[in-house]
Amino acid sequence: MEAGQLAPVAPPPGLAVARPKRQSTASWPLIDRLGYWLSWTMGVALCLIAVAIIVFMLVKGISYLKPAMFVESPSASLQQSQSGGFLDPLIGTLIIAVIGTVIAAPVGVALAAWMSEYARPASLARAVESGIDVIAGVPSIVLAIFGLLVFTQNFLGFLSQNAANGAVYGRSFFAAGIVMSLVALPLIVGSTREALAQVPDRMREASYALGKTKATTIGRVLLPAIRTDIASGIVLGMGRIIGDTAIITILLGATLTNQGVGSVPVIGALRGTGSTLTSYVYTNSPAGEGNAPQKAYAAAFVLLMMVLALNALVTRLTADRKRSPLRILLSQLGTWGYRWTR
């Protein structure tokens, strides 16, 4: 048992704890009963749909998935269903996820902390909050068109490939990753703001009583106390990033293989075009040009497993919220008090 935690009190011998019986829905008004059972029905139906999707992709994906597909790049062939793998799209998915997360995570946490703890000037805070809400509701295809308009400007030509006449293509891992960060930003901001609102005010007051500034309190007390919530928002944002297709198709070029620009190893690859698992699935589906549904099922199964792994990670992180953040920071505040009184 952790220090400071009260032990449960057992009832005296011979006495039992009286627990109230669960209220029956028969005494409820008709509209309440209808709403209750409708909620139950929708919840069960949603679970059944999710299980059906997972089982269907599991059966289809495993039947067509081969270990060689993880180490082979896509290749052109008359029998597309039997040639090449999805190594390049898998690498492209990881690159886009890393670029988008590296940009969205610090920006989202900083915006959330500023709007929750400062919100000055108030007009700017309201404008930023409205802007985040707009980004959350705008379809990704609109963000992709806007990103293409921005990254085809001449002053951003160093981020993508340029034509012989000087025109900027605007399609690259850089461009797609930056726009993808906008997709993840509302999730990170929302998760961080919600967690900051739940932090007890006594934690802030204890830090201020030790002479710490608001900026130090945010960086040393508040954000460490909600690190699981921040991580949950970041993981959810990564799930949105790896599952988008419109931005990839427009801003990454949706070529089956990753094609770098120039001779610089890393920068040249990020300036080039490529694909991700989502665009690979679309290309090889019956609606695409590849017409290789077997490869589409296999890649979709891998993509689904990645999303499920991220969701499991979020569930694991949110399960740790039961531990009090105040207890986690007691030792740190005690250390500050010791240093302050010396």
Short mmCIF file of N, CA and C in Angstrom, two decimals, residues 120-208:
data_model
loop_
_atom_site.label_atom_id
_atom_site.label_comp_id
_atom_site.label_asym_id
_atom_site.label_seq_id
_atom_site.Cartn_x
_atom_site.Cartn_y
_atom_site.Cartn_z
N ARG A 120 -4.65 34.79 -22.43
CA ARG A 120 -4.51 36.24 -22.59
C ARG A 120 -3.70 36.51 -23.85
N PRO A 121 -4.11 37.46 -24.66
CA PRO A 121 -5.39 38.19 -24.60
C PRO A 121 -6.58 37.29 -24.89
N ALA A 122 -7.71 37.63 -24.30
CA ALA A 122 -8.88 36.77 -24.40
C ALA A 122 -9.38 36.63 -25.83
N SER A 123 -9.30 37.71 -26.60
CA SER A 123 -9.78 37.64 -27.99
C SER A 123 -8.93 36.68 -28.82
N LEU A 124 -7.62 36.69 -28.59
CA LEU A 124 -6.75 35.78 -29.33
C LEU A 124 -7.00 34.34 -28.90
N ALA A 125 -7.22 34.12 -27.61
CA ALA A 125 -7.50 32.76 -27.13
C ALA A 125 -8.77 32.22 -27.74
N ARG A 126 -9.82 33.06 -27.82
CA ARG A 126 -11.06 32.61 -28.45
C ARG A 126 -10.86 32.32 -29.93
N ALA A 127 -10.05 33.14 -30.59
CA ALA A 127 -9.80 32.91 -32.02
C ALA A 127 -9.04 31.61 -32.24
N VAL A 128 -8.05 31.33 -31.39
CA VAL A 128 -7.29 30.09 -31.52
C VAL A 128 -8.18 28.88 -31.25
N GLU A 129 -9.02 28.98 -30.23
CA GLU A 129 -9.93 27.88 -29.92
C GLU A 129 -10.90 27.63 -31.08
N SER A 130 -11.41 28.70 -31.68
CA SER A 130 -12.29 28.54 -32.83
C SER A 130 -11.55 27.93 -34.01
N GLY A 131 -10.29 28.34 -34.19
CA GLY A 131 -9.50 27.79 -35.29
C GLY A 131 -9.26 26.30 -35.13
N ILE A 132 -9.01 25.86 -33.90
CA ILE A 132 -8.80 24.43 -33.66
C ILE A 132 -10.09 23.66 -33.91
N ASP A 133 -11.22 24.24 -33.51
CA ASP A 133 -12.50 23.58 -33.78
C ASP A 133 -12.77 23.48 -35.27
N VAL A 134 -12.41 24.51 -36.01
CA VAL A 134 -12.60 24.48 -37.46
C VAL A 134 -11.73 23.39 -38.10
N ILE A 135 -10.48 23.30 -37.65
CA ILE A 135 -9.58 22.27 -38.20
C ILE A 135 -10.12 20.88 -37.89
N ALA A 136 -10.69 20.72 -36.70
CA ALA A 136 -11.22 19.41 -36.33
C ALA A 136 -12.42 19.01 -37.19
N GLY A 137 -13.18 19.99 -37.66
CA GLY A 137 -14.37 19.68 -38.45
C GLY A 137 -14.18 19.73 -39.95
N VAL A 138 -13.07 20.27 -40.42
CA VAL A 138 -12.85 20.38 -41.86
C VAL A 138 -12.45 19.02 -42.42
N PRO A 139 -13.01 18.59 -43.54
CA PRO A 139 -12.59 17.33 -44.16
C PRO A 139 -11.12 17.38 -44.56
N SER A 140 -10.47 16.23 -44.49
CA SER A 140 -9.04 16.19 -44.78
C SER A 140 -8.74 16.55 -46.23
N ILE A 141 -9.68 16.35 -47.13
CA ILE A 141 -9.45 16.71 -48.52
C ILE A 141 -9.30 18.22 -48.67
N VAL A 142 -10.02 18.99 -47.85
CA VAL A 142 -9.89 20.45 -47.87
C VAL A 142 -8.51 20.86 -47.37
N LEU A 143 -8.05 20.22 -46.29
CA LEU A 143 -6.71 20.50 -45.78
C LEU A 143 -5.66 20.14 -46.83
N ALA A 144 -5.89 19.06 -47.58
CA ALA A 144 -4.93 18.66 -48.61
C ALA A 144 -4.86 19.69 -49.73
N ILE A 145 -6.00 20.19 -50.18
CA ILE A 145 -6.00 21.20 -51.24
C ILE A 145 -5.32 22.49 -50.75
N PHE A 146 -5.63 22.88 -49.51
CA PHE A 146 -4.98 24.06 -48.95
C PHE A 146 -3.48 23.86 -48.83
N GLY A 147 -3.06 22.67 -48.40
CA GLY A 147 -1.63 22.39 -48.29
C GLY A 147 -0.94 22.42 -49.64
N LEU A 148 -1.60 21.90 -50.67
CA LEU A 148 -1.01 21.93 -52.01
C LEU A 148 -0.86 23.36 -52.50
N LEU A 149 -1.83 24.21 -52.19
CA LEU A 149 -1.74 25.62 -52.57
C LEU A 149 -0.56 26.30 -51.88
N VAL A 150 -0.32 25.95 -50.63
CA VAL A 150 0.75 26.58 -49.86
C VAL A 150 2.12 26.08 -50.32
N PHE A 151 2.28 24.78 -50.43
CA PHE A 151 3.60 24.21 -50.68
C PHE A 151 4.03 24.28 -52.14
N THR A 152 3.18 24.76 -53.02
CA THR A 152 3.61 25.00 -54.40
C THR A 152 4.16 26.41 -54.58
N GLN A 153 4.24 27.18 -53.51
CA GLN A 153 4.83 28.51 -53.60
C GLN A 153 6.35 28.39 -53.76
N ASN A 154 6.93 29.35 -54.45
CA ASN A 154 8.36 29.28 -54.76
C ASN A 154 9.24 29.33 -53.52
N PHE A 155 8.84 30.08 -52.49
CA PHE A 155 9.70 30.20 -51.31
C PHE A 155 9.72 28.92 -50.48
N LEU A 156 8.84 27.96 -50.79
CA LEU A 156 8.85 26.65 -50.13
C LEU A 156 9.35 25.56 -51.06
N GLY A 157 10.05 25.95 -52.10
CA GLY A 157 10.55 24.98 -53.06
C GLY A 157 11.57 24.02 -52.49
N PHE A 158 12.24 24.38 -51.39
CA PHE A 158 13.24 23.49 -50.80
C PHE A 158 12.62 22.29 -50.10
N LEU A 159 11.31 22.28 -49.95
CA LEU A 159 10.64 21.17 -49.27
C LEU A 159 10.17 20.08 -50.22
N SER A 160 10.25 20.30 -51.52
CA SER A 160 9.77 19.30 -52.47
C SER A 160 10.60 19.39 -53.75
N GLN A 161 10.23 18.58 -54.72
CA GLN A 161 10.93 18.54 -56.00
C GLN A 161 10.50 19.71 -56.88
N ASN A 162 11.44 20.24 -57.64
CA ASN A 162 11.17 21.35 -58.54
C ASN A 162 11.31 20.89 -59.99
N ALA A 163 10.48 21.45 -60.85
CA ALA A 163 10.55 21.13 -62.27
C ALA A 163 11.71 21.87 -62.93
N ALA A 164 11.98 21.53 -64.18
CA ALA A 164 13.09 22.16 -64.89
C ALA A 164 12.86 23.65 -65.10
N ASN A 165 11.60 24.06 -65.23
CA ASN A 165 11.29 25.48 -65.43
C ASN A 165 11.17 26.24 -64.11
N GLY A 166 11.49 25.59 -62.99
CA GLY A 166 11.43 26.27 -61.70
C GLY A 166 10.13 26.10 -60.95
N ALA A 167 9.14 25.44 -61.56
CA ALA A 167 7.87 25.24 -60.86
C ALA A 167 8.04 24.27 -59.69
N VAL A 168 7.32 24.51 -58.63
CA VAL A 168 7.40 23.69 -57.43
C VAL A 168 6.25 22.69 -57.43
N TYR A 169 6.57 21.42 -57.29
CA TYR A 169 5.53 20.39 -57.29
C TYR A 169 4.69 20.45 -56.02
N GLY A 170 5.32 20.68 -54.88
CA GLY A 170 4.59 20.76 -53.62
C GLY A 170 4.20 19.43 -53.04
N ARG A 171 4.70 18.33 -53.59
CA ARG A 171 4.39 16.99 -53.08
C ARG A 171 5.65 16.36 -52.50
N SER A 172 5.60 16.03 -51.23
CA SER A 172 6.74 15.43 -50.55
C SER A 172 6.31 14.92 -49.19
N PHE A 173 7.21 14.18 -48.55
CA PHE A 173 6.95 13.73 -47.19
C PHE A 173 6.87 14.92 -46.24
N PHE A 174 7.67 15.94 -46.49
CA PHE A 174 7.61 17.15 -45.67
C PHE A 174 6.22 17.77 -45.72
N ALA A 175 5.72 17.99 -46.93
CA ALA A 175 4.43 18.64 -47.09
C ALA A 175 3.30 17.80 -46.48
N ALA A 176 3.30 16.50 -46.76
CA ALA A 176 2.25 15.65 -46.22
C ALA A 176 2.32 15.55 -44.71
N GLY A 177 3.52 15.46 -44.15
CA GLY A 177 3.67 15.37 -42.70
C GLY A 177 3.23 16.63 -41.99
N ILE A 178 3.55 17.79 -42.56
CA ILE A 178 3.15 19.05 -41.93
C ILE A 178 1.64 19.21 -41.92
N VAL A 179 0.99 18.89 -43.04
CA VAL A 179 -0.47 18.99 -43.08
C VAL A 179 -1.11 17.91 -42.19
N MET A 180 -0.50 16.74 -42.11
CA MET A 180 -1.01 15.70 -41.23
C MET A 180 -0.98 16.12 -39.77
N SER A 181 -0.02 16.96 -39.41
CA SER A 181 0.02 17.44 -38.02
C SER A 181 -1.23 18.22 -37.66
N LEU A 182 -1.84 18.88 -38.64
CA LEU A 182 -3.10 19.59 -38.38
C LEU A 182 -4.22 18.63 -38.05
N VAL A 183 -4.19 17.43 -38.62
CA VAL A 183 -5.22 16.44 -38.35
C VAL A 183 -5.13 15.96 -36.89
N ALA A 184 -3.90 15.81 -36.39
CA ALA A 184 -3.71 15.32 -35.02
C ALA A 184 -3.80 16.42 -33.98
N LEU A 185 -3.66 17.67 -34.39
CA LEU A 185 -3.60 18.78 -33.43
C LEU A 185 -4.85 18.89 -32.55
N PRO A 186 -6.08 18.84 -33.08
CA PRO A 186 -7.25 18.98 -32.20
C PRO A 186 -7.34 17.90 -31.14
N LEU A 187 -6.93 16.68 -31.46
CA LEU A 187 -6.98 15.60 -30.48
C LEU A 187 -6.02 15.85 -29.33
N ILE A 188 -4.83 16.32 -29.64
CA ILE A 188 -3.84 16.57 -28.59
C ILE A 188 -4.26 17.76 -27.74
N VAL A 189 -4.73 18.82 -28.38
CA VAL A 189 -5.18 20.00 -27.63
C VAL A 189 -6.36 19.65 -26.74
N GLY A 190 -7.34 18.93 -27.27
CA GLY A 190 -8.52 18.59 -26.49
C GLY A 190 -8.19 17.70 -25.30
N SER A 191 -7.34 16.70 -25.50
CA SER A 191 -6.98 15.81 -24.40
C SER A 191 -6.20 16.55 -23.32
N THR A 192 -5.29 17.42 -23.72
CA THR A 192 -4.49 18.14 -22.74
C THR A 192 -5.32 19.16 -21.97
N ARG A 193 -6.20 19.87 -22.65
CA ARG A 193 -7.05 20.85 -21.96
C ARG A 193 -8.00 20.18 -20.99
N GLU A 194 -8.57 19.07 -21.39
CA GLU A 194 -9.47 18.36 -20.49
C GLU A 194 -8.74 17.89 -19.25
N ALA A 195 -7.51 17.41 -19.41
CA ALA A 195 -6.75 16.94 -18.26
C ALA A 195 -6.35 18.10 -17.35
N LEU A 196 -5.96 19.23 -17.93
CA LEU A 196 -5.58 20.38 -17.12
C LEU A 196 -6.77 20.90 -16.31
N ALA A 197 -7.96 20.81 -16.87
CA ALA A 197 -9.14 21.27 -16.14
C ALA A 197 -9.44 20.39 -14.93
N GLN A 198 -8.98 19.15 -14.94
CA GLN A 198 -9.24 18.23 -13.84
C GLN A 198 -8.16 18.25 -12.77
N VAL A 199 -7.07 18.95 -13.02
CA VAL A 199 -6.01 19.03 -12.01
C VAL A 199 -6.51 19.90 -10.85
N PRO A 200 -6.39 19.45 -9.59
CA PRO A 200 -6.87 20.25 -8.45
C PRO A 200 -6.13 21.57 -8.33
N ASP A 201 -6.85 22.62 -7.93
CA ASP A 201 -6.22 23.93 -7.77
C ASP A 201 -5.18 23.93 -6.66
N ARG A 202 -5.27 23.01 -5.72
CA ARG A 202 -4.30 23.01 -4.62
C ARG A 202 -2.90 22.69 -5.11
N MET A 203 -2.81 22.00 -6.24
CA MET A 203 -1.48 21.75 -6.80
C MET A 203 -0.86 23.04 -7.29
N ARG A 204 -1.64 23.88 -7.95
CA ARG A 204 -1.12 25.17 -8.38
C ARG A 204 -0.78 26.04 -7.18
N GLU A 205 -1.66 26.05 -6.18
CA GLU A 205 -1.43 26.89 -5.00
C GLU A 205 -0.19 26.44 -4.24
N ALA A 206 0.05 25.14 -4.15
CA ALA A 206 1.24 24.65 -3.47
C ALA A 206 2.51 25.09 -4.19
N SER A 207 2.48 25.07 -5.51
CA SER A 207 3.64 25.51 -6.27
C SER A 207 3.87 27.01 -6.12
N TYR A 208 2.78 27.79 -6.17
CA TYR A 208 2.92 29.24 -5.99
C TYR A 208 3.41 29.58 -4.59
#
